Coordinates of C-alpha atoms (C1' of nucleotides) in Angstrom, one line a residue:
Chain K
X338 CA 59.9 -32.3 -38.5
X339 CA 60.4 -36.0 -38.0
X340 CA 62.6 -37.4 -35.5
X341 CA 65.0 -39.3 -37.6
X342 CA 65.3 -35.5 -40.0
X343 CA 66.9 -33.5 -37.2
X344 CA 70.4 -35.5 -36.9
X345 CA 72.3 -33.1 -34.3
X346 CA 72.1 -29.8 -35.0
X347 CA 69.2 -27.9 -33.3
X348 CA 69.3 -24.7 -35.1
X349 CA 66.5 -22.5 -35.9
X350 CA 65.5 -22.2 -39.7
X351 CA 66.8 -19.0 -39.9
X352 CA 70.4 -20.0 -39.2
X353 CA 70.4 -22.6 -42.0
X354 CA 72.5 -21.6 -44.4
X355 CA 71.2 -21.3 -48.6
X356 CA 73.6 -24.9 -49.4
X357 CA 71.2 -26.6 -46.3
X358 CA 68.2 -25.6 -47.6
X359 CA 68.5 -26.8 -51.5
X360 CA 69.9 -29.9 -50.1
X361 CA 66.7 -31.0 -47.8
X362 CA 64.5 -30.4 -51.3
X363 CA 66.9 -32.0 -53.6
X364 CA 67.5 -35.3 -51.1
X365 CA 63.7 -35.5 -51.4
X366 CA 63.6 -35.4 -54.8
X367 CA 66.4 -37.8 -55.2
X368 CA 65.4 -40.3 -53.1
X369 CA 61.1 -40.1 -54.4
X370 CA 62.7 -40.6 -57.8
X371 CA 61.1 -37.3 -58.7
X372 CA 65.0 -37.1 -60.4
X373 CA 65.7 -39.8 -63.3
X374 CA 68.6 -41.8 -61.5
X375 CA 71.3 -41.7 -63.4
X376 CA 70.3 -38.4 -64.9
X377 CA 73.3 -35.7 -64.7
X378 CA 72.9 -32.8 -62.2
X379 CA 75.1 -29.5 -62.7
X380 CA 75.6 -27.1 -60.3
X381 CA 74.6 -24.4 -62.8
X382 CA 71.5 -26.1 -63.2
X383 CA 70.6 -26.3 -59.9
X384 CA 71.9 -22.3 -59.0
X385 CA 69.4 -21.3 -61.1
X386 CA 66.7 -23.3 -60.2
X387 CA 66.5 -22.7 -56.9
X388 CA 67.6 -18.8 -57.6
X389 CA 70.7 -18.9 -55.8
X390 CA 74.8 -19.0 -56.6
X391 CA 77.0 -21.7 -57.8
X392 CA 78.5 -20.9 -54.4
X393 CA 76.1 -23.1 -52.3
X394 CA 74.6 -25.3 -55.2
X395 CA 78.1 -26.8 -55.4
X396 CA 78.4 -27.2 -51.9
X397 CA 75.2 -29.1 -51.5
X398 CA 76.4 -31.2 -54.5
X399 CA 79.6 -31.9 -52.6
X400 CA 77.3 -33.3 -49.6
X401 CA 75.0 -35.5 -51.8
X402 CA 77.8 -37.1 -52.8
X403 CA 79.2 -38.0 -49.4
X404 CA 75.4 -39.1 -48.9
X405 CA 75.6 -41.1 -51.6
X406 CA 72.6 -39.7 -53.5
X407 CA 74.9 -39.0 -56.6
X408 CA 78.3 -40.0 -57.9
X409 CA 80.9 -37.2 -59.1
X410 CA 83.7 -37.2 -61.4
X411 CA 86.1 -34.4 -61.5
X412 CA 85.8 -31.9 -63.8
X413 CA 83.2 -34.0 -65.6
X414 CA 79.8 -33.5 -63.2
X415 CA 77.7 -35.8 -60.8
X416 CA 74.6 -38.4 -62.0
X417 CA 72.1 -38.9 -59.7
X418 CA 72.7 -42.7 -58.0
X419 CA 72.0 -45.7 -59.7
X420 CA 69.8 -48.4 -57.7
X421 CA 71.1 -52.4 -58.4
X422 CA 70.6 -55.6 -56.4
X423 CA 74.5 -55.5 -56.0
X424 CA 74.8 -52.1 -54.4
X425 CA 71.3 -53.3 -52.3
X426 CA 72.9 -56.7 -51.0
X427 CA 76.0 -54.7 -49.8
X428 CA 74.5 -51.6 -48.7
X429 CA 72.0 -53.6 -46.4
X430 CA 75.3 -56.1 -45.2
X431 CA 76.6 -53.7 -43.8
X432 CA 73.6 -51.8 -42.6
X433 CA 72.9 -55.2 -41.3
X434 CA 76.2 -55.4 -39.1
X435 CA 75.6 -51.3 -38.1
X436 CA 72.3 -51.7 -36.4
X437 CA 73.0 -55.5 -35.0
X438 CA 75.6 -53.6 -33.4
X439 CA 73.4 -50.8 -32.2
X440 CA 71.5 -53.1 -30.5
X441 CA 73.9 -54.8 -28.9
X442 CA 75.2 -51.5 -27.4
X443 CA 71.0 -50.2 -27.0
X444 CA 70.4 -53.1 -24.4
X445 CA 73.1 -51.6 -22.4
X446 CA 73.2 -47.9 -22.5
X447 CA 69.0 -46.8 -23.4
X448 CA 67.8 -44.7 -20.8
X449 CA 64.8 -44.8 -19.3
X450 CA 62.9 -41.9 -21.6
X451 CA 64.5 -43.5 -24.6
X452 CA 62.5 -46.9 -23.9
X453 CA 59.6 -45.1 -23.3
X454 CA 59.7 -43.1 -26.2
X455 CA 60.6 -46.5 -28.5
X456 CA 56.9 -47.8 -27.1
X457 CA 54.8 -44.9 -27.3
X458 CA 56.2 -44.8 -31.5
X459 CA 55.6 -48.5 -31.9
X460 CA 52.0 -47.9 -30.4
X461 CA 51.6 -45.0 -33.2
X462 CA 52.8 -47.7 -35.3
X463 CA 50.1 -50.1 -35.2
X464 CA 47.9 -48.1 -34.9
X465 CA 49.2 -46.3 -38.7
X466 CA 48.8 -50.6 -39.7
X467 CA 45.4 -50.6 -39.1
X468 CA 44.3 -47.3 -40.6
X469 CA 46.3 -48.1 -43.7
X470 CA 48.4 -44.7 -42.9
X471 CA 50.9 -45.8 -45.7
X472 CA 53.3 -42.4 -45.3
X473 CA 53.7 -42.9 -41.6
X474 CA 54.2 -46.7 -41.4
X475 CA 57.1 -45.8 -43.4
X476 CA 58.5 -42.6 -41.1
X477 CA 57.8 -44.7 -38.3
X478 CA 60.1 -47.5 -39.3
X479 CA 63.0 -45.5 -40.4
X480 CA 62.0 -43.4 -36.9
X481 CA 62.1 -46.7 -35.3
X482 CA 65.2 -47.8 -36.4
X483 CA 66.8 -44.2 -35.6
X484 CA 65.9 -44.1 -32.3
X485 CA 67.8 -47.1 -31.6
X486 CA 70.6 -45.8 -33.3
X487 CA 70.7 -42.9 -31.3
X488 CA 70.1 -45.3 -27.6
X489 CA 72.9 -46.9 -28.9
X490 CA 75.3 -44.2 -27.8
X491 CA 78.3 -44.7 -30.1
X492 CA 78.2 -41.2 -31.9
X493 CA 80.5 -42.9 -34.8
X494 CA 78.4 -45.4 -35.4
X495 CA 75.5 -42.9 -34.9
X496 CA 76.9 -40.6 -37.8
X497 CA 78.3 -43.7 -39.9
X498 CA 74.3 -44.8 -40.0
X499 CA 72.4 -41.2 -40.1
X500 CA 74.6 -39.1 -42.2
X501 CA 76.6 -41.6 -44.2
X502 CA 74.4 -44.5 -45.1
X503 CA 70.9 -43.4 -44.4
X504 CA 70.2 -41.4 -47.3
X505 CA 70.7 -43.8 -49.7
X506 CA 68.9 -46.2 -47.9
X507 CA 66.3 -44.2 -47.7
X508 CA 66.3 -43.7 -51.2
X509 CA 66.2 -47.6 -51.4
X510 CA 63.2 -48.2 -49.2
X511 CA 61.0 -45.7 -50.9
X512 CA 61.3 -46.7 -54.5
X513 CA 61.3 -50.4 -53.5
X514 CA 58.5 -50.6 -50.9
X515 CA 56.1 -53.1 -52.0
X516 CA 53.0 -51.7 -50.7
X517 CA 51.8 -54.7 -49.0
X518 CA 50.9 -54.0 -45.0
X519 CA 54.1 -54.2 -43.0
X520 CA 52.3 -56.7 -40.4
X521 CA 55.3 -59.1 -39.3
X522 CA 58.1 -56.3 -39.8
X523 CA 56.1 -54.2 -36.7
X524 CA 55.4 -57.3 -34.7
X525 CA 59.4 -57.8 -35.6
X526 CA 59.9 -54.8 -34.0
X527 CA 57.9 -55.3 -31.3
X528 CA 60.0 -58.7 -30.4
X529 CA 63.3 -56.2 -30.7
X530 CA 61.9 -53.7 -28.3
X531 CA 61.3 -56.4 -25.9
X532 CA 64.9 -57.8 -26.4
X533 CA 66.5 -54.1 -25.7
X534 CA 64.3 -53.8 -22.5
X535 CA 65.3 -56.9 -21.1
X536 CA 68.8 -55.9 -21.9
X537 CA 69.0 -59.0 -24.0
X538 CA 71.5 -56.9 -26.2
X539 CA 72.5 -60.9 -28.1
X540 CA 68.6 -61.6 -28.6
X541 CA 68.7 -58.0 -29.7
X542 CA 71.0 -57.9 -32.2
X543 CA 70.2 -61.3 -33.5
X544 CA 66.7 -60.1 -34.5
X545 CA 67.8 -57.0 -35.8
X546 CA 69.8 -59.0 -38.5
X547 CA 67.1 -61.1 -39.4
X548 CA 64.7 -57.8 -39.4
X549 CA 67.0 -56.3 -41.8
X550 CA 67.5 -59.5 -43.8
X551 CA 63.7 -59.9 -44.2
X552 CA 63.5 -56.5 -45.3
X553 CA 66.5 -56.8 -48.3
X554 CA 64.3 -59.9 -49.5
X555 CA 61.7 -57.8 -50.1
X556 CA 63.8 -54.9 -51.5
X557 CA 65.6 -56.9 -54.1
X558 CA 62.4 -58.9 -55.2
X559 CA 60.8 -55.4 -55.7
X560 CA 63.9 -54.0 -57.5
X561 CA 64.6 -56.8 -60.0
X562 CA 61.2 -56.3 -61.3
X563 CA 62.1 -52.4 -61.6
X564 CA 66.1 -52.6 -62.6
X565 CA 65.8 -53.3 -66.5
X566 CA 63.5 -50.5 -67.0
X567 CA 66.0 -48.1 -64.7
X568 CA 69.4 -49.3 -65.8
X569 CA 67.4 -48.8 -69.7
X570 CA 68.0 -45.2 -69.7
X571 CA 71.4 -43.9 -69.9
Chain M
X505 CA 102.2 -43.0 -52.3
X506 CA 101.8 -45.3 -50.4
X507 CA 98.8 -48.3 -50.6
X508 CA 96.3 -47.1 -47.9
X509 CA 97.0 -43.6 -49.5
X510 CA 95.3 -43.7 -52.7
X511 CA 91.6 -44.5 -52.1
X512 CA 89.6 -45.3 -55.2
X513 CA 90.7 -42.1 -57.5
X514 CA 93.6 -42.9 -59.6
X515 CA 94.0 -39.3 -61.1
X516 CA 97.2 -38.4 -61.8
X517 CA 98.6 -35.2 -59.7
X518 CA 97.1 -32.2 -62.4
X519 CA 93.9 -33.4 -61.8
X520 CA 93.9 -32.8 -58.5
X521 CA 92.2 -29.7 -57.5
X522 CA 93.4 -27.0 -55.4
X523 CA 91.2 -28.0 -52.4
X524 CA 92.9 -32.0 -52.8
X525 CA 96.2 -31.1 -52.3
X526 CA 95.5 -28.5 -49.7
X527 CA 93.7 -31.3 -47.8
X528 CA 96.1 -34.0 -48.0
X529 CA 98.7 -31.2 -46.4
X530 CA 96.1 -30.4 -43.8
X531 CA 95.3 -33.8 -42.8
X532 CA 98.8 -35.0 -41.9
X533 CA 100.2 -31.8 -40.1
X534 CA 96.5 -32.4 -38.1
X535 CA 97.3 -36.3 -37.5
X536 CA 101.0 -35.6 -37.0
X537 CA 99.8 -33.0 -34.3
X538 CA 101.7 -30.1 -35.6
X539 CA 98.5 -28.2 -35.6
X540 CA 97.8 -28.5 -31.3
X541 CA 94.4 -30.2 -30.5
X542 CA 91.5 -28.1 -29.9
X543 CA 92.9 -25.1 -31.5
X544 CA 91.2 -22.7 -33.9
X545 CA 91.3 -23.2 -37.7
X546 CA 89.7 -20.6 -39.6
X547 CA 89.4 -20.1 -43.9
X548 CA 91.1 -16.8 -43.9
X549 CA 94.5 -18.3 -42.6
X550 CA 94.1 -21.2 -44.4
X551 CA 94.2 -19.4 -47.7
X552 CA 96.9 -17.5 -46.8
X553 CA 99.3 -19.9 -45.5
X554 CA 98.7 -21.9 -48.5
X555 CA 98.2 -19.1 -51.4
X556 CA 95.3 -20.4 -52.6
X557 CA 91.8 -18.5 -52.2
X558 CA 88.8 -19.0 -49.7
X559 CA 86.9 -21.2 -51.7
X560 CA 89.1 -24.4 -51.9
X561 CA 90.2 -23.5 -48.3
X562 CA 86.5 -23.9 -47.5
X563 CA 86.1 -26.7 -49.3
X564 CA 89.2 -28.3 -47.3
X565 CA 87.9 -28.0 -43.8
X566 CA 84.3 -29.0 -45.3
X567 CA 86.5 -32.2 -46.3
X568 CA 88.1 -32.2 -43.0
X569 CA 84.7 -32.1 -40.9
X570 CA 83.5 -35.3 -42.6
X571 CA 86.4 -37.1 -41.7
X572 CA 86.0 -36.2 -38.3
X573 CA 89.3 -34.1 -38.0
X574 CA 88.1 -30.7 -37.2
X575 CA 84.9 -29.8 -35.6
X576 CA 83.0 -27.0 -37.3
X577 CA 80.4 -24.7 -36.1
X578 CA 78.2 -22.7 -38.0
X579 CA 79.2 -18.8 -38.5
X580 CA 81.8 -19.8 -35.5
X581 CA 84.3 -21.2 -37.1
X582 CA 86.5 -25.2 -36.7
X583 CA 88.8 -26.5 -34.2
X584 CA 90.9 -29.3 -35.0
X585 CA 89.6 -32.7 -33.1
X586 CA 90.8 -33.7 -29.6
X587 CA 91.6 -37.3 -28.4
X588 CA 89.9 -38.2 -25.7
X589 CA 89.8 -41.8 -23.9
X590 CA 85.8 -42.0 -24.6
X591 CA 85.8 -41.3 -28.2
X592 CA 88.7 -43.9 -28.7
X593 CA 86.6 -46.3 -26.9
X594 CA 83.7 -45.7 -29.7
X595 CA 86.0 -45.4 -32.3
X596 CA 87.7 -48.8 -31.8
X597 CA 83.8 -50.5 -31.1
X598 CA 82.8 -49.5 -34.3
X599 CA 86.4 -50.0 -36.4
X600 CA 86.0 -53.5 -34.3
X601 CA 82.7 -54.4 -35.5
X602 CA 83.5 -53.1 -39.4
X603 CA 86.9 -54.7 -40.2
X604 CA 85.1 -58.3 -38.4
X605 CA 83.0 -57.9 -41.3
X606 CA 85.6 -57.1 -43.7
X607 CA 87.2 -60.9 -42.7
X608 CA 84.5 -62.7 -43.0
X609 CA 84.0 -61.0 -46.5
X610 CA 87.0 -61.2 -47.1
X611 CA 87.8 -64.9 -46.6
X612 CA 85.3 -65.5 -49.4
X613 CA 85.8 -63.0 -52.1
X614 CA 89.9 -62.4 -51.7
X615 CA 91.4 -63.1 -55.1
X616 CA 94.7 -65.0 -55.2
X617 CA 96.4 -61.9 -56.4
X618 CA 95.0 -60.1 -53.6
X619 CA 95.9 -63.1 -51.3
X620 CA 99.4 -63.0 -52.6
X621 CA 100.1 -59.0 -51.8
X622 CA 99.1 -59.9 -48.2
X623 CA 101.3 -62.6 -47.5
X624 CA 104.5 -59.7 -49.4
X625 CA 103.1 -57.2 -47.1
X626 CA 103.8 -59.8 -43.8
X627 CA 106.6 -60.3 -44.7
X628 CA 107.9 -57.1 -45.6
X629 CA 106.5 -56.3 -41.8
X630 CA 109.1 -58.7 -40.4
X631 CA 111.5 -57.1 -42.4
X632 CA 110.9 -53.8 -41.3
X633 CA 110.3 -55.6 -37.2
X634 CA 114.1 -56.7 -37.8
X635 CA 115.8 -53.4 -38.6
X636 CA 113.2 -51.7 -36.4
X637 CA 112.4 -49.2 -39.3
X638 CA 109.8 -47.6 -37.3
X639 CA 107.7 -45.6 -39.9
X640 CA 107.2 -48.8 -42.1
X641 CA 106.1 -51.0 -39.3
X642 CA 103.4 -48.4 -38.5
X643 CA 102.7 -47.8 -42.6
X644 CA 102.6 -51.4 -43.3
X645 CA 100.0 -52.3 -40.3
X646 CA 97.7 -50.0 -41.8
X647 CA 98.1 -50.7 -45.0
X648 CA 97.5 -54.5 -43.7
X649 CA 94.4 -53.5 -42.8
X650 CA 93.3 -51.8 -45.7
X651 CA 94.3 -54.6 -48.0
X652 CA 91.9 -56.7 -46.2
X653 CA 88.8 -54.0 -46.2
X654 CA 89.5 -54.1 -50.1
X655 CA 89.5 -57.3 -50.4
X656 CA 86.4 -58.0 -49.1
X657 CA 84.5 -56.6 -52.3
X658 CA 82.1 -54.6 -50.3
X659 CA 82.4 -50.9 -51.4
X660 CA 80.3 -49.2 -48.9
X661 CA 82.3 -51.2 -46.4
X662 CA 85.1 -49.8 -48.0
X663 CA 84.1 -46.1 -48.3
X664 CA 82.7 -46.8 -44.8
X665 CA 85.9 -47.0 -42.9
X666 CA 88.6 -45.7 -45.4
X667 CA 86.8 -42.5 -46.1
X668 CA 85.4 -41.9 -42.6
X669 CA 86.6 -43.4 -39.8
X670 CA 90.2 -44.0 -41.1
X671 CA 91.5 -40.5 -40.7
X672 CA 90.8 -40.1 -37.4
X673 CA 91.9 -43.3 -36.8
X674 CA 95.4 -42.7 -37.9
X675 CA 95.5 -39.5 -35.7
X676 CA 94.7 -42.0 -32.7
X677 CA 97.6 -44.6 -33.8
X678 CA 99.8 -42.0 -34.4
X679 CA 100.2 -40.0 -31.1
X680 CA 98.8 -42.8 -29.3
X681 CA 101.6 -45.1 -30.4
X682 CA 103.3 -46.8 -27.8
X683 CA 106.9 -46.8 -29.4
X684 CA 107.6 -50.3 -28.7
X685 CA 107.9 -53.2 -30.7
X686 CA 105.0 -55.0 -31.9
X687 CA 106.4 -57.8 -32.4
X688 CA 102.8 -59.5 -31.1
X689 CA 101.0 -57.4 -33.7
X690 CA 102.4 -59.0 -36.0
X691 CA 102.1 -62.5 -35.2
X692 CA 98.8 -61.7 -35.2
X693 CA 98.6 -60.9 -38.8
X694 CA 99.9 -63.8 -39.5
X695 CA 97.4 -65.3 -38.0
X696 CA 94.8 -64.0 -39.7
X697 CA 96.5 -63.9 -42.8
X698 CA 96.1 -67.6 -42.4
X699 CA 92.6 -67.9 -41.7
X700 CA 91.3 -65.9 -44.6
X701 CA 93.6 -68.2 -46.9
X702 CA 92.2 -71.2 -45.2
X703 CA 88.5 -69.5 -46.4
X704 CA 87.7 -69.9 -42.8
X705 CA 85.9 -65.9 -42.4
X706 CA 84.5 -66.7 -38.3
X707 CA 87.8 -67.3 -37.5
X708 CA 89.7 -64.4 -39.0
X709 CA 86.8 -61.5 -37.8
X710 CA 87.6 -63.2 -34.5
X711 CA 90.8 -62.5 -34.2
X712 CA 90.8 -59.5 -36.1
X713 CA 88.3 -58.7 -33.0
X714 CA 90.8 -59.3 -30.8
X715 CA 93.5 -58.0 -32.7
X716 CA 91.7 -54.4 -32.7
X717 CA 91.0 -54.7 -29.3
X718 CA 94.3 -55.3 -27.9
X719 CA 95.4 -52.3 -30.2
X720 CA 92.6 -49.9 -28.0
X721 CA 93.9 -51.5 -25.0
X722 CA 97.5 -50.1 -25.7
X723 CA 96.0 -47.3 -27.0
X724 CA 94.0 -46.3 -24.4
X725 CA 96.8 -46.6 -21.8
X726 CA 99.1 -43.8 -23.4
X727 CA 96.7 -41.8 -24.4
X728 CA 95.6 -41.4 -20.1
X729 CA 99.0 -40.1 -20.1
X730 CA 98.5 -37.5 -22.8
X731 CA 95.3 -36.7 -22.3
X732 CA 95.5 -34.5 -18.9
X733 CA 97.9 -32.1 -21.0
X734 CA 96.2 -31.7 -24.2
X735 CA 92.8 -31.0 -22.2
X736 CA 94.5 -28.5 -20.2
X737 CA 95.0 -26.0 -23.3
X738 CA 92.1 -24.5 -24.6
Chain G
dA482 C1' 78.6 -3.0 -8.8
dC483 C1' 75.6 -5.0 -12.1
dA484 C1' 72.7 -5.6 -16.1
dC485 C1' 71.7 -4.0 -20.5
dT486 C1' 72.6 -1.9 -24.9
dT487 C1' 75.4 -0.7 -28.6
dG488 C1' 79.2 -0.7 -31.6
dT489 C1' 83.3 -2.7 -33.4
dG490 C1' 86.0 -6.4 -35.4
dA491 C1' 86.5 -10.9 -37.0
dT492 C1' 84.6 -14.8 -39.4
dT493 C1' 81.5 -17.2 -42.2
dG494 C1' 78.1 -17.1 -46.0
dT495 C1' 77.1 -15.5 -50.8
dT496 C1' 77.7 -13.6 -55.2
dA497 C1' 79.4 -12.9 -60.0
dA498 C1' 83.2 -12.8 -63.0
dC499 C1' 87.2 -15.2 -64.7
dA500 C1' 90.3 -19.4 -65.8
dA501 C1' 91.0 -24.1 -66.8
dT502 C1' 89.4 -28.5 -68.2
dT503 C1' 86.6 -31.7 -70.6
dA504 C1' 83.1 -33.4 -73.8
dT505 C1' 81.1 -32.9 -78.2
dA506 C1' 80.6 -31.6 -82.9
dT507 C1' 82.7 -30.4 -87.1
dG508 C1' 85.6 -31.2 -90.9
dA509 C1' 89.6 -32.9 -93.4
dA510 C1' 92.5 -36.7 -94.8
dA511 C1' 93.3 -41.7 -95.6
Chain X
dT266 C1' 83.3 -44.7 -94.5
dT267 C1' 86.4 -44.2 -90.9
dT268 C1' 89.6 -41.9 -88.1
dC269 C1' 92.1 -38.3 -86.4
dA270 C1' 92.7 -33.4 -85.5
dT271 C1' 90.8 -29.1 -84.4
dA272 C1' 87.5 -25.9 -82.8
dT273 C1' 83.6 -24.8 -80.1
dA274 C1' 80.5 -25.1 -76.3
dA275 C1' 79.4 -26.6 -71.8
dT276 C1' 80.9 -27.4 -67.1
dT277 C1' 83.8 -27.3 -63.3
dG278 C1' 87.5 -24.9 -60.7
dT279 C1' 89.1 -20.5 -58.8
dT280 C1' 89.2 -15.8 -57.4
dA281 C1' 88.0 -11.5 -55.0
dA282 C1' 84.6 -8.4 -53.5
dC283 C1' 80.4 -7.9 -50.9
dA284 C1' 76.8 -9.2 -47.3
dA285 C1' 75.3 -11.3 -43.1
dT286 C1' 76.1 -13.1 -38.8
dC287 C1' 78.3 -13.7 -34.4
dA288 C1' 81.5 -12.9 -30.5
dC289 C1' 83.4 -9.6 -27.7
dA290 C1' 84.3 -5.2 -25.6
dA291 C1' 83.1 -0.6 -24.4
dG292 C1' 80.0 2.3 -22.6
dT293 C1' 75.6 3.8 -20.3
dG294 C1' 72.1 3.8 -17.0
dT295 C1' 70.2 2.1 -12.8

DNA sequence: ACACTTGTGATTGTTAACAATTATATGAAA
DNA sequence: TTTCATATAATTGTTAACAATCACAAGTGT
């Protein structure tokens, strides 16, 4: 289980309840596109394929939608979310803002452990660059990004980021990774690492914007070449 | 219903589902404090008290938890959310850094229509300063703000703060409010009111900054006067 | 007196049947 | 052919009963 999956609960598998569980597969499935976006999803649907009730299929329905995976209307049904450049630009504005601010707070408040931690994953991390480990070059940015989150200490903003926006996001930078080696976005990391442990929160934050702005470059380049064919299907 | 009341649905009142209007009773007796800090809140005595089943009373707190009103714990049960001076603090970093944003945003995209409704709303406020009508000084500072988070065109912005954070928020203004007038408050708006129809965005986010802050200043103080009593209950 | 086990009650989690609402298809009239 | 009304089917909303889990108290043994 990867860092930036466990959120706050610590729980044993056993205590998750049958709603928890059909959500972890069906965010997966959501956010790999293994789902058509905008494709509707019934709860009846989804009882019966994953052999439970309506019961907890609706309530897992009712948390993908505060997680943005799908949009429901009452009494109609949900469709699984659309990705557009619009939704990108604004979703990663205020993403931008979010994590700026986490940074700010980061250089102040990281503990010594945290710090640690933050270099032992970005040693993992070039070492995933040079042996082309594609899936966790991407855990170990969204890990990256987490952890700082969390240092940050604001548990608003920590829940505002992690349980509110990160799903989608997620969703975002899977289907519109370009493939190409993430070289200068892990020595960009490296330069924000520094910042925090110099408690240069400014420097900090200021990278971090430009980090994420690099990154919603790339993300809307890659999605404008795959938004006719998506927003094609009804 | 008032502005900051009606979110993005515009149902009409039989569309609303058993679970909505439960909520909607459930969050102001919570805000208002008629349901003491801390205490229990369980499904069973929900339903009852409001004649409806368990289901939509489940569905309520499930509501409730996401905006930060109640605290749930699995197969324990929910207790409604107490104020405390550090989670204030958080609160008002994070509403700080988000409605900042929302000015800058909002000095660009605000239509004139838009612009227009502000400048009624201001001076309704001094209207209402006047004849010290109490109840629409504090409706008409937050629906001040929310006029400006709409404006700036950024949904998840939007859903950001009026969905999540905004709840709790009013529980803070409300039994953290000072009682006096704020005459200051006020001015302020003006102020900013001027600076996002000048187009000038760094302006207005800094004094909404400062705006915000002064407001967890205040806040802060009375709630250190509260706070000893409400942590002595279980 | 203390630790451990066990049983009881309360609360949440789950299920399946029922009700209400909406979308879609069918058909009649202009 | 088009449009409106109606009926039908599909889906969500709601309910009450059942199962599982947890907290707490009583009791037992050392």
């Amino acid at each position: 289980m990867s860092l930036s999956q466990q959120t706050h609960q610590q729980q044993t598998e056993s205590h998750l309840t049958l709603a928890d569980k059909v959500l972890v597969q069906l965010q997966n499935s959501i956010i790999k596109g293994e789902i058509a976006a905008g494709s509707k999803i019934n709860e009846q649907a989804i009882a019966k394929q994953f052999g439970i009730s309506r019961g907890p299929a609706r309530e897992a329905l009712h948390t993908l939608e505060r997680q943005l995976l799908i949009i429901r209307a009452p009494h109609v049904g949900a469709r699984i979310a659309r990705l557009t450049v619009n939704e990108l630009n604004e979703l990663y504005a205020l993403r931008s803002t979010l994590e700026s601010m986490a940074c700010e707070l980061a250089a102040i408040h990281i503990s010594a452990q945290q710090l640690q931690q933050l270099a032992t994953l970005i040693q993992y991390q070039q070492h995933a660059l040079q042996n082309d480990d594609f899936d966790f070059q991407q855990q170990g940015d969204i890990d990256f990004h987490y952890q700082i989150i969390h240092a940050s200490g604001n548990q608003h903003l920590r829940r505002t980021l992690i349980d509110g926006l990160y799903h989608l996001l997620r969703m975002y930078r899977y289907q519109c990774s370009s493939g190409i080696k993430p070289t200068q976005a892990i020595a960009e990391h490296q330069q924000i690492y520094t910042a925090i442990a110099n408690a240069d929160g400014e420097l900090a934050g200021l990278l971090m914007r430009r980090h994420i702005e690099r990154g919603r470059q790339k993300a809307v380049l890659r999605l404008q070449q795959i938004e006719p064919f998506t927003s094609a299907q009804l």
